[in-house]
XYZ file of C-alpha atoms in Angstrom:
683
model
C 110.984 -89.571 -78.168
C 112.104 -92.289 -75.771
C 113.463 -90.860 -72.579
C 116.824 -91.430 -70.972
C 115.975 -93.522 -67.896
C 118.372 -94.308 -65.088
C 117.891 -97.987 -64.895
C 117.065 -98.976 -68.405
C 118.944 -101.420 -70.601
C 120.085 -99.628 -73.855
C 116.811 -98.502 -75.689
C 116.144 -98.727 -79.396
C 117.016 -94.979 -79.707
C 120.281 -95.536 -77.755
C 121.240 -98.464 -80.005
C 120.390 -96.395 -83.036
C 122.925 -93.671 -81.814
C 125.728 -96.152 -81.310
C 124.768 -97.875 -84.486
C 125.220 -94.674 -86.650
C 128.669 -94.068 -85.195
C 129.734 -97.609 -86.057
C 128.406 -96.996 -89.588
C 130.954 -94.193 -90.035
C 133.675 -96.534 -88.990
C 132.789 -99.869 -90.413
C 129.269 -100.560 -91.720
C 128.629 -103.844 -89.985
C 129.770 -105.560 -86.859
C 129.490 -108.935 -85.411
C 127.909 -109.520 -81.901
C 130.400 -110.414 -79.450
C 128.291 -113.075 -77.808
C 128.415 -116.443 -79.605
C 125.153 -117.271 -81.098
C 123.831 -113.761 -81.637
C 122.772 -112.440 -84.937
C 125.096 -110.105 -86.910
C 123.944 -106.601 -86.280
C 123.370 -104.618 -89.462
C 124.317 -101.010 -88.710
C 122.111 -98.328 -90.187
C 121.497 -94.685 -89.634
C 118.910 -93.910 -86.941
C 115.307 -93.343 -88.030
C 113.843 -89.806 -87.496
C 112.305 -89.456 -83.991
C 108.913 -87.709 -83.726
C 108.662 -85.407 -80.844
C 104.986 -86.203 -80.681
C 105.789 -89.894 -79.851
C 105.036 -90.832 -76.312
C 107.848 -92.054 -73.931
C 107.510 -95.757 -73.882
C 108.748 -98.245 -71.209
C 108.673 -102.002 -71.052
C 109.251 -104.615 -68.262
C 112.688 -105.188 -69.720
C 113.705 -101.494 -69.753
C 113.537 -100.775 -65.944
C 114.875 -102.195 -62.704
C 112.249 -104.271 -60.621
C 110.027 -102.001 -58.677
C 107.289 -102.464 -56.176
C 105.037 -99.864 -57.870
C 104.579 -98.687 -61.539
C 104.731 -94.984 -60.519
C 108.318 -95.540 -59.212
C 109.204 -96.731 -62.576
C 107.684 -93.650 -64.132
C 109.962 -91.328 -62.120
C 112.729 -92.354 -64.511
C 111.110 -90.068 -67.144
C 112.069 -86.404 -67.258
C 109.146 -84.226 -65.995
C 107.574 -87.240 -64.216
C 107.521 -87.528 -60.600
C 105.604 -89.643 -57.957
C 104.495 -88.995 -54.379
C 105.380 -91.794 -51.878
C 103.516 -92.660 -48.728
C 104.590 -96.362 -48.747
C 106.291 -98.866 -50.828
C 103.318 -99.284 -52.895
C 100.609 -96.842 -54.207
C 102.880 -93.978 -55.374
C 100.878 -91.250 -57.035
C 102.287 -90.065 -60.396
C 102.833 -86.310 -61.208
C 103.516 -84.970 -64.717
C 104.648 -81.408 -65.115
C 103.543 -80.542 -61.615
C 99.924 -82.002 -62.176
C 98.458 -84.988 -60.627
C 95.432 -87.130 -59.805
C 92.458 -86.442 -62.160
C 94.618 -83.866 -64.037
C 96.123 -86.929 -65.579
C 94.425 -89.420 -67.770
C 95.226 -92.981 -66.873
C 93.984 -95.996 -68.736
C 94.760 -99.706 -68.068
C 94.486 -101.302 -71.579
C 91.854 -98.864 -72.438
C 89.938 -99.234 -69.202
C 89.383 -96.309 -66.689
C 89.600 -97.016 -63.010
C 89.032 -94.776 -59.983
C 90.680 -95.046 -56.635
C 88.458 -96.488 -53.738
C 90.542 -94.864 -51.009
C 89.780 -91.228 -50.245
C 93.299 -90.818 -49.221
C 94.607 -92.426 -52.484
C 96.299 -95.394 -51.103
C 95.301 -96.954 -54.511
C 95.756 -94.439 -57.479
C 94.921 -95.959 -60.832
C 98.651 -96.826 -61.666
C 98.750 -99.034 -58.462
C 96.524 -101.524 -60.183
C 98.995 -102.019 -63.088
C 102.484 -103.470 -63.322
C 104.763 -103.653 -66.338
C 105.016 -107.445 -66.108
C 101.245 -107.656 -66.994
C 101.312 -105.281 -69.899
C 103.367 -104.967 -73.050
C 104.385 -101.347 -72.334
C 103.374 -98.136 -70.673
C 103.035 -95.032 -72.825
C 103.487 -91.561 -71.173
C 102.487 -88.408 -72.826
C 103.405 -85.049 -71.310
C 100.988 -82.258 -71.817
C 98.055 -82.196 -74.204
C 98.702 -84.225 -77.462
C 95.254 -85.481 -78.164
C 91.603 -85.141 -77.493
C 90.326 -88.536 -78.422
C 91.144 -90.409 -75.231
C 88.806 -88.591 -72.722
C 88.473 -85.185 -71.237
C 91.018 -83.376 -69.159
C 94.536 -84.783 -69.230
C 95.950 -81.212 -68.860
C 99.187 -82.699 -67.305
C 99.399 -85.602 -69.668
C 98.365 -89.234 -69.935
C 99.591 -92.639 -68.779
C 98.412 -95.675 -70.891
C 99.345 -99.211 -69.848
C 98.757 -101.151 -73.022
C 98.719 -104.834 -74.254
C 99.257 -105.462 -77.849
C 97.591 -108.907 -77.748
C 95.558 -108.522 -80.904
C 98.439 -107.410 -83.012
C 100.801 -110.154 -81.529
C 98.231 -112.778 -82.067
C 98.948 -112.661 -85.843
C 101.821 -114.856 -85.130
C 100.867 -118.525 -85.043
C 101.994 -120.513 -82.063
C 102.959 -119.719 -78.445
C 104.706 -116.676 -77.124
C 105.711 -116.566 -73.403
C 107.678 -114.573 -70.982
C 108.649 -115.475 -67.405
C 110.513 -113.408 -64.774
C 111.776 -113.458 -61.147
C 113.287 -110.529 -59.406
C 114.403 -109.880 -55.801
C 116.063 -107.138 -53.872
C 117.797 -106.590 -50.488
C 115.612 -103.609 -49.367
C 111.793 -103.584 -49.670
C 110.736 -105.770 -52.674
C 111.527 -109.247 -51.495
C 110.349 -111.305 -54.525
C 108.389 -110.628 -57.662
C 107.459 -113.530 -60.150
C 105.504 -113.175 -63.361
C 104.274 -115.402 -66.207
C 102.768 -114.355 -69.554
C 101.604 -116.835 -72.119
C 99.956 -116.120 -75.482
C 98.707 -118.839 -77.800
C 97.182 -118.303 -81.219
C 96.445 -120.019 -84.433
C 96.416 -116.732 -86.268
C 92.669 -116.061 -85.594
C 91.488 -117.391 -82.304
C 93.872 -116.592 -79.441
C 94.021 -116.674 -75.583
C 96.523 -115.060 -73.166
C 97.065 -115.747 -69.431
C 99.057 -113.414 -67.303
C 99.906 -113.774 -63.657
C 102.144 -112.071 -61.036
C 102.956 -112.478 -57.389
C 104.905 -109.859 -55.452
C 105.821 -109.352 -51.831
C 107.537 -106.593 -50.027
C 108.872 -105.953 -46.544
C 109.423 -102.640 -44.813
C 112.298 -100.957 -46.306
C 115.183 -98.964 -44.522
C 116.313 -95.534 -45.427
C 119.893 -94.482 -45.517
C 120.079 -94.077 -41.852
C 118.844 -97.712 -41.231
C 115.279 -96.517 -40.056
C 112.519 -98.841 -40.940
C 109.794 -97.394 -43.086
C 106.384 -99.119 -42.832
C 105.792 -100.232 -46.476
C 105.198 -104.005 -46.612
C 102.612 -105.390 -48.919
C 101.466 -108.496 -50.842
C 100.316 -108.472 -54.412
C 98.441 -111.028 -56.506
C 97.280 -110.298 -59.893
C 95.969 -112.367 -62.732
C 94.518 -111.777 -66.348
C 92.585 -113.832 -68.813
C 92.272 -112.572 -72.429
C 90.466 -114.114 -75.304
C 89.763 -112.899 -78.851
C 89.222 -113.605 -82.478
C 90.996 -111.955 -85.434
C 89.030 -111.688 -88.720
C 91.925 -109.702 -90.245
C 94.637 -107.379 -89.082
C 92.132 -104.633 -88.550
C 88.940 -106.509 -87.593
C 88.222 -108.568 -84.581
C 86.991 -108.828 -81.154
C 88.597 -109.206 -77.641
C 87.405 -109.589 -74.152
C 89.502 -109.790 -70.880
C 89.113 -110.004 -67.033
C 91.818 -108.495 -64.806
C 91.974 -109.332 -60.958
C 94.370 -107.508 -58.732
C 94.581 -108.032 -55.009
C 96.665 -105.918 -52.597
C 96.795 -107.421 -49.116
C 98.186 -106.172 -45.823
C 99.650 -103.019 -47.187
C 101.371 -100.717 -44.714
C 101.574 -96.855 -45.098
C 104.128 -94.699 -43.259
C 102.322 -91.538 -44.446
C 98.751 -92.175 -43.203
C 96.899 -92.970 -40.064
C 95.745 -96.259 -41.339
C 96.763 -99.233 -43.305
C 95.124 -101.175 -46.199
C 93.850 -104.575 -45.141
C 92.805 -105.340 -48.732
C 92.360 -103.485 -51.961
C 90.738 -105.736 -54.541
C 90.141 -104.664 -58.187
C 88.350 -106.498 -60.961
C 88.297 -105.046 -64.512
C 85.954 -106.460 -67.307
C 86.774 -105.250 -70.879
C 85.386 -105.703 -74.305
C 87.272 -104.316 -77.433
C 85.691 -104.639 -80.862
C 87.264 -103.172 -84.094
C 86.011 -103.128 -87.586
C 88.378 -102.100 -90.286
C 88.624 -101.910 -94.110
C 85.099 -100.483 -94.493
C 84.196 -99.187 -97.824
C 82.703 -95.655 -97.914
C 83.369 -92.488 -95.928
C 84.080 -94.341 -92.728
C 87.192 -96.477 -92.846
C 87.184 -98.082 -89.351
C 85.195 -98.251 -86.261
C 86.193 -99.320 -82.673
C 84.164 -99.839 -79.654
C 85.794 -100.093 -76.174
C 83.670 -100.805 -73.042
C 84.910 -101.575 -69.554
C 83.806 -101.805 -66.033
C 86.253 -101.676 -62.981
C 85.175 -102.543 -59.405
C 87.416 -101.860 -56.444
C 86.714 -103.013 -52.813
C 88.907 -101.469 -50.105
C 89.206 -101.767 -46.363
C 91.411 -99.638 -44.084
C 91.884 -99.707 -40.365
C 94.261 -98.343 -37.690
C 94.818 -101.411 -35.554
C 95.421 -104.766 -37.658
C 98.946 -103.899 -38.910
C 100.137 -101.321 -36.336
C 99.724 -100.593 -32.646
C 96.661 -98.659 -31.931
C 97.597 -95.036 -31.287
C 94.288 -93.340 -31.785
C 91.465 -92.907 -29.273
C 89.422 -95.697 -30.888
C 89.944 -98.549 -33.317
C 88.420 -97.610 -36.702
C 87.525 -99.438 -39.805
C 87.015 -97.468 -43.195
C 85.386 -99.673 -45.841
C 85.248 -98.022 -49.220
C 84.555 -98.971 -52.859
C 84.590 -97.573 -56.401
C 82.957 -98.492 -59.708
C 84.122 -97.019 -63.078
C 82.197 -97.688 -66.255
C 83.808 -96.498 -69.429
C 82.657 -96.554 -73.100
C 84.232 -95.096 -76.156
C 83.154 -95.287 -79.816
C 85.647 -94.018 -82.337
C 85.258 -93.836 -86.103
C 88.121 -93.086 -88.449
C 88.140 -91.608 -91.964
C 91.148 -91.262 -94.266
C 91.280 -89.067 -97.457
C 94.625 -88.267 -99.283
C 96.759 -86.573 -96.635
C 94.033 -86.094 -94.057
C 93.181 -88.609 -91.148
C 90.129 -87.838 -89.083
C 89.068 -89.530 -85.804
C 85.725 -88.738 -84.298
C 83.413 -90.344 -81.782
C 81.641 -90.399 -78.443
C 82.909 -91.348 -75.043
C 81.305 -91.978 -71.448
C 82.540 -92.372 -67.998
C 80.606 -92.961 -64.794
C 82.469 -93.128 -61.427
C 80.652 -94.087 -58.335
C 82.542 -93.908 -54.862
C 81.405 -94.624 -51.423
C 83.458 -94.635 -48.092
C 82.676 -94.623 -44.409
C 84.435 -94.483 -41.182
C 83.180 -96.850 -38.452
C 83.938 -97.374 -34.776
C 85.359 -100.877 -34.735
C 84.256 -101.509 -31.166
C 80.725 -100.537 -31.406
C 80.219 -100.825 -35.253
C 78.700 -97.354 -35.141
C 79.146 -95.008 -38.233
C 81.260 -92.018 -37.306
C 81.150 -90.112 -40.603
C 80.880 -90.631 -44.342
C 83.807 -89.666 -46.450
C 81.958 -90.202 -49.727
C 78.284 -90.436 -49.428
C 77.535 -92.720 -52.382
C 78.723 -90.113 -54.844
C 78.569 -90.281 -58.566
C 80.133 -88.412 -61.415
C 79.054 -88.723 -65.078
C 80.855 -87.487 -68.157
C 79.615 -87.617 -71.665
C 81.727 -86.295 -74.553
C 81.973 -85.977 -78.239
C 85.348 -85.328 -80.025
C 86.685 -84.634 -83.646
C 90.270 -84.624 -84.330
C 92.247 -84.435 -87.707
C 95.779 -84.791 -88.756
C 96.949 -83.106 -91.856
C 100.231 -84.067 -93.644
C 100.674 -80.673 -95.405
C 103.824 -81.656 -97.171
C 107.057 -83.795 -96.423
C 108.095 -81.305 -93.762
C 104.902 -80.001 -92.170
C 101.977 -81.491 -90.439
C 99.143 -80.057 -88.428
C 96.757 -81.564 -85.873
C 93.507 -79.809 -84.805
C 90.898 -81.202 -82.413
C 87.660 -80.208 -80.686
C 85.536 -81.857 -78.011
C 82.604 -81.003 -75.924
C 81.848 -82.658 -72.486
C 78.901 -82.707 -70.109
C 79.775 -83.194 -66.443
C 77.340 -84.074 -63.771
C 77.767 -85.011 -60.098
C 75.562 -85.799 -57.104
C 75.547 -87.717 -53.937
C 72.890 -89.657 -51.942
C 71.471 -86.764 -49.824
C 69.499 -89.300 -47.595
C 72.556 -90.657 -45.883
C 73.358 -89.473 -42.391
C 76.646 -87.924 -41.279
C 77.752 -86.852 -44.835
C 78.613 -83.367 -46.153
C 74.861 -82.945 -46.832
C 73.567 -83.926 -43.386
C 76.397 -83.655 -40.799
C 75.649 -80.573 -38.497
C 79.249 -79.825 -38.230
C 79.229 -78.794 -41.801
C 78.248 -75.057 -42.458
C 74.543 -74.795 -43.401
C 75.267 -73.213 -46.864
C 77.604 -76.174 -47.817
C 75.009 -78.719 -46.665
C 72.361 -77.077 -48.828
C 74.543 -76.837 -51.826
C 75.684 -80.566 -51.398
C 72.054 -81.577 -51.679
C 71.805 -80.119 -55.319
C 72.951 -82.056 -58.402
C 75.701 -80.183 -60.275
C 76.361 -79.851 -63.985
C 78.732 -78.167 -66.400
C 79.329 -78.170 -70.094
C 82.736 -77.342 -71.426
C 84.573 -77.101 -74.685
C 88.212 -78.404 -75.326
C 90.394 -77.543 -78.240
C 93.856 -78.468 -79.580
C 96.111 -77.122 -82.420
C 99.455 -78.659 -82.943
C 102.003 -77.855 -85.637
C 105.067 -79.812 -86.637
C 107.954 -78.875 -89.032
C 111.083 -80.437 -90.145
C 113.815 -77.768 -90.666
C 116.133 -80.306 -92.322
C 117.248 -83.921 -91.843
C 118.516 -83.139 -88.465
C 116.279 -80.539 -86.803
C 112.578 -80.662 -86.197
C 110.144 -78.639 -83.951
C 106.705 -78.307 -82.880
C 104.397 -75.909 -81.201
C 100.979 -76.552 -79.660
C 98.110 -74.635 -78.092
C 95.253 -76.093 -76.148
C 92.282 -75.494 -74.047
C 91.205 -78.249 -71.722
C 88.632 -78.687 -68.949
C 89.229 -80.691 -65.717
C 86.140 -81.325 -63.747
C 86.411 -81.560 -59.844
C 86.399 -85.063 -58.539
C 84.143 -86.427 -55.683
C 86.778 -85.792 -52.979
C 87.214 -82.140 -53.810
C 83.332 -81.639 -53.897
C 81.854 -84.003 -51.217
C 84.428 -85.413 -48.814
C 83.927 -85.139 -45.154
C 86.705 -86.109 -42.588
C 86.517 -85.778 -38.769
C 89.584 -86.072 -36.464
C 89.266 -86.020 -32.705
C 85.611 -84.995 -33.071
C 86.502 -81.889 -35.197
C 85.959 -81.212 -38.862
C 89.305 -81.705 -40.530
C 88.534 -81.724 -44.145
C 85.327 -80.854 -46.216
C 84.571 -80.641 -49.882
C 83.233 -77.723 -51.768
C 80.219 -78.582 -53.907
C 80.326 -75.194 -55.704
C 83.648 -75.757 -57.301
C 84.012 -74.879 -60.961
C 86.004 -76.974 -63.482
C 89.588 -76.134 -64.053
C 90.163 -74.470 -67.435
C 93.726 -74.951 -68.730
C 95.041 -72.759 -71.449
C 98.495 -74.159 -72.508
C 101.253 -73.344 -75.043
C 104.103 -75.539 -75.721
C 106.983 -75.601 -77.978
C 109.902 -77.887 -78.576
C 112.873 -78.736 -80.806
C 114.552 -82.134 -81.509
C 118.011 -82.377 -82.926
C 119.687 -85.674 -84.256
C 122.767 -86.569 -85.989
C 125.266 -89.428 -86.127
C 126.351 -88.973 -82.496
C 123.857 -86.664 -80.685
C 120.153 -87.007 -80.108
C 118.455 -84.335 -77.998
C 115.127 -82.738 -77.429
C 113.933 -79.664 -75.414
C 110.507 -78.540 -74.542
C 109.085 -75.415 -72.917
C 105.426 -74.984 -71.750
C 103.132 -72.464 -69.952
C 99.723 -73.396 -68.490
C 97.449 -70.579 -67.500
C 94.601 -72.073 -65.289
C 91.353 -70.428 -64.567
C 89.522 -71.901 -61.407
C 92.542 -74.130 -60.484
C 91.220 -76.360 -57.610
C 93.512 -75.554 -54.650
C 93.428 -77.420 -51.308
C 93.664 -74.766 -48.591
C 93.211 -73.835 -44.980
C 92.034 -70.584 -43.375
C 88.872 -70.506 -45.545
C 86.217 -68.365 -44.310
C 83.478 -70.211 -42.371
C 85.839 -73.107 -41.288
C 88.060 -73.796 -38.329
C 91.626 -72.335 -38.893
C 93.185 -75.837 -39.436
C 90.260 -77.308 -41.353
C 91.109 -78.099 -44.908
C 88.716 -77.551 -47.922
C 89.016 -76.607 -51.614
C 88.469 -73.455 -53.609
C 89.030 -72.114 -57.070
C 92.025 -69.826 -57.759
C 93.796 -68.644 -60.883
C 97.210 -70.275 -61.369
C 100.045 -70.599 -63.784
C 102.442 -73.495 -64.223
C 105.596 -73.240 -66.459
C 108.655 -75.228 -67.025
C 110.588 -77.403 -69.422
C 112.568 -80.554 -70.051
C 115.865 -81.416 -71.745
C 116.843 -84.966 -72.818
C 120.289 -85.590 -74.288
C 122.411 -88.575 -75.459
C 125.770 -88.540 -77.009
C 127.579 -91.471 -78.496
C 131.219 -91.427 -77.408
C 132.021 -94.519 -79.395
C 130.188 -97.354 -80.986
C 129.772 -98.989 -77.608
C 129.803 -96.058 -74.994
C 127.343 -93.257 -74.671
C 126.535 -90.441 -72.182
C 123.199 -89.149 -71.447
C 121.494 -86.390 -69.319
C 117.992 -85.169 -68.353
C 116.893 -81.953 -66.887
C 113.332 -81.156 -65.746
C 111.938 -77.917 -64.254
C 108.355 -76.841 -63.192
C 107.123 -73.942 -61.179
C 103.533 -73.466 -60.062
C 102.012 -70.097 -58.814
C 98.720 -69.141 -57.212
C 98.266 -65.894 -59.029
C 95.072 -65.000 -57.165
C 96.956 -64.856 -53.818
C 100.550 -64.291 -55.032
C 101.974 -67.482 -53.472
C 103.427 -70.820 -54.664
C 101.283 -73.810 -55.481
C 101.955 -76.762 -53.109
C 103.689 -80.027 -53.940
C 105.528 -78.820 -57.003
C 108.792 -80.779 -57.665
C 112.120 -78.869 -57.593
C 114.745 -78.832 -60.468
C 115.827 -82.488 -61.059
C 117.684 -84.570 -63.470
C 120.242 -87.249 -64.055
C 123.701 -87.905 -65.554
C 124.803 -91.270 -66.923
C 127.242 -93.270 -68.774
C 126.069 -96.505 -70.629
C 127.958 -99.223 -72.331
C 126.927 -102.049 -74.567
C 129.368 -104.657 -75.840
C 127.938 -107.720 -77.373
C 125.789 -109.628 -74.893
C 126.800 -107.397 -71.914
C 125.501 -103.865 -71.016
C 125.654 -101.710 -68.050
C 125.304 -98.241 -66.734
C 126.351 -95.620 -64.025
C 123.660 -93.130 -63.226
C 123.660 -89.991 -60.932
C 120.129 -88.901 -59.959
C 119.852 -85.554 -58.326
C 117.334 -82.859 -57.266
C 117.734 -79.406 -55.978
C 116.349 -77.994 -52.736
C 112.559 -77.387 -52.864
C 112.078 -73.970 -51.612
C 108.916 -72.896 -53.328
C 106.236 -74.221 -50.990
C 102.838 -73.521 -49.716
C 102.384 -74.466 -46.017
C 98.970 -73.010 -45.779
C 97.709 -75.795 -48.144
C 98.532 -78.481 -45.510
C 100.314 -80.497 -48.143
C 103.764 -78.775 -47.860
C 105.111 -78.998 -44.252
C 108.694 -77.577 -44.827
C 111.339 -77.152 -47.467
C 112.997 -80.180 -48.688
C 116.672 -80.749 -48.974
C 118.277 -81.543 -52.372
C 120.148 -84.822 -52.946
C 122.408 -86.674 -55.328
C 122.312 -90.439 -55.436
C 124.476 -92.917 -57.545
C 123.007 -96.193 -59.214
C 124.791 -99.042 -60.900
C 123.274 -101.798 -63.142
C 124.469 -104.401 -65.649
C 122.789 -106.954 -67.714
C 124.036 -110.213 -69.669
C 122.162 -112.002 -72.389
C 122.843 -115.444 -71.470
C 121.270 -116.991 -74.701
C 118.759 -115.607 -77.048
C 116.000 -116.479 -74.467
C 117.535 -115.899 -71.094
C 118.730 -112.521 -69.677
C 120.294 -111.878 -66.136
C 120.415 -108.372 -64.695
C 121.738 -106.977 -61.393
C 122.157 -103.520 -59.798
C 122.685 -101.370 -56.811
C 120.496 -98.366 -56.095
C 121.736 -95.642 -53.847
C 125.261 -97.032 -53.772
C 126.449 -94.875 -50.905
C 123.429 -95.370 -48.829
C 122.256 -91.731 -48.894
C 119.383 -90.516 -46.608
C 117.008 -88.429 -48.742
C 113.434 -87.731 -49.540
C 111.556 -86.492 -52.688
C 109.700 -83.265 -52.033
C 106.402 -84.421 -53.417
C 106.313 -87.505 -50.982
C 103.806 -87.469 -48.243
C 104.720 -86.445 -44.665
C 105.269 -89.194 -42.007
C 102.287 -90.106 -39.931
C 102.993 -89.045 -36.363
C 103.262 -92.769 -35.326
C 106.415 -93.375 -37.674
C 108.425 -90.254 -37.701
C 108.370 -86.388 -37.705
C 104.995 -85.309 -39.158
C 106.809 -82.300 -40.744
C 109.196 -84.477 -42.685
C 108.760 -86.055 -46.084
C 108.868 -89.811 -46.073
C 112.610 -90.990 -46.797
C 113.336 -92.972 -49.984
C 115.017 -96.512 -49.632
C 118.730 -96.649 -48.624
C 121.114 -98.904 -50.553
C 119.274 -101.632 -52.399
C 120.880 -104.540 -54.259
C 118.591 -106.253 -56.813
C 118.675 -108.949 -59.449
C 116.276 -110.296 -62.114
C 116.163 -113.281 -64.375
C 113.987 -113.217 -67.524
C 113.065 -115.860 -70.021
C 111.364 -115.114 -73.307
C 110.218 -117.774 -75.790
């Protein structure tokens, strides 16, 4: 179901709640704003608890980074180390435990320190919507995804059925951080051939926290997309696209370097063939290539505080292919196919004065994944449905062992690790999913799901090498095993004329969880590496909306997750504390608004030995206000104030400050009071 989000204008679900209340009183009502259509009040449609949480650019306040928007969903957090490049977390899981796709294309970070997680290359102004799935709900979109998935999607093929031009233009600004954000999106179609052009320019300054302290976070972003396609029918056609995203002069409060540039180019081909006669009803082929060039240094955007100026060039290349066939028979729908992904990453550290190589973070590493999947949906009767899926994946990884100063050749690395790094690694794993849904009556429905999924270690966990002050600071572990997640999840959803609510509980028992840790045998006490442990994550989410009148509603969210390293009887690092929000929303004709209180409890379950948790993090409560006005059918104005009382606070999952900018044991503070405004035109 659609989540209750702190800065969103009233959602389709929210409108349905208010509409059903009005149905009891009247049956129809006339929009207050002159020129608006009469609203036909009907009862809300049943909400599927399997549906993803969906956000569009119109649903949220303007943000410098997509992951900051995703924080508005219960159970979703994001770690900050700057104004841009926040790293999303779903149910306490992160990085490659999440499947992230940009219009079907995979993309890997080029920065070993994750200045550029996949979501940093997307923005809602350049996509029609973002879909977030929590937990394992499907096996057809790649391996892993034990924590969930984030899909930025464009519905260009479907929208191109409408003849003519469709366009959207926007401009946003704020008083703290994001200075300006401009976007344009134009689609032209004759019903068959179509083209679409999307562009965005955004700039940000260093923001101030609630105490008035400046947090290094400025950035410049330039992005553009060209899409072309041809529709043979509603289910048959072909589409190609090129995306170009440039991040320039991005400062980071949580690292020892800044990003001079981070340039991504994505090429994509999407072909679909439907209405096929025979046992196969439809076939779809998706192919993409994403290239990222990245340069960091420690002197261009900050005063040099290290012993030497350093450059760190890096790059990543991600090739993705997916072939899916579909068959439909009576009450059974089956999807099956093959997918492939190759990730190539290389990163170095160079003395900027002598141009001498100091060490290789990624020594031209490569991971390959080849998978086959089969998934069926059975509509057993009007009240019961079942989903069952199975997939098999082959994982392989290797590095260029001829390169010097890498994990395979650096003499500071223990001999057994160097020897293991020279060997190519491979694993074959099975994933499975079983999910059952039942409607108890017209108001109450529920689901239960069990799954087994495999998450292969990434190149950082296996092969990274990092030196600081001439000492080995971080080292990969080439002998890591894939994580095996065994999950069970259950949930209920209730809906009547006034109330819509859903609750979910889950437990994830993980064999060979990849833990970043210190005090590993054979390494210096403060050196960081990775090892497999057994772990357990468990938690739940609650979303609630209640319509007080036909124009006023209250809503609340609650999310909790706990992670335990059961091998060592200690907490997992960087697990979000109990959090949620309380809000009141109003919609009257062309005007709408909201008052939202965001809060989080104190983070006390930490793991300092990991090097990721430095200290406990205080809880907080922050008040936000926002309002919107539909000037005409085509023009909308919005404004708001975030952190009204200018509180100083930090999310626990944020990075710690770099020593040059703050206390290195403290989390990076969130922005203080921020006034924002946005004007949108849609034609």
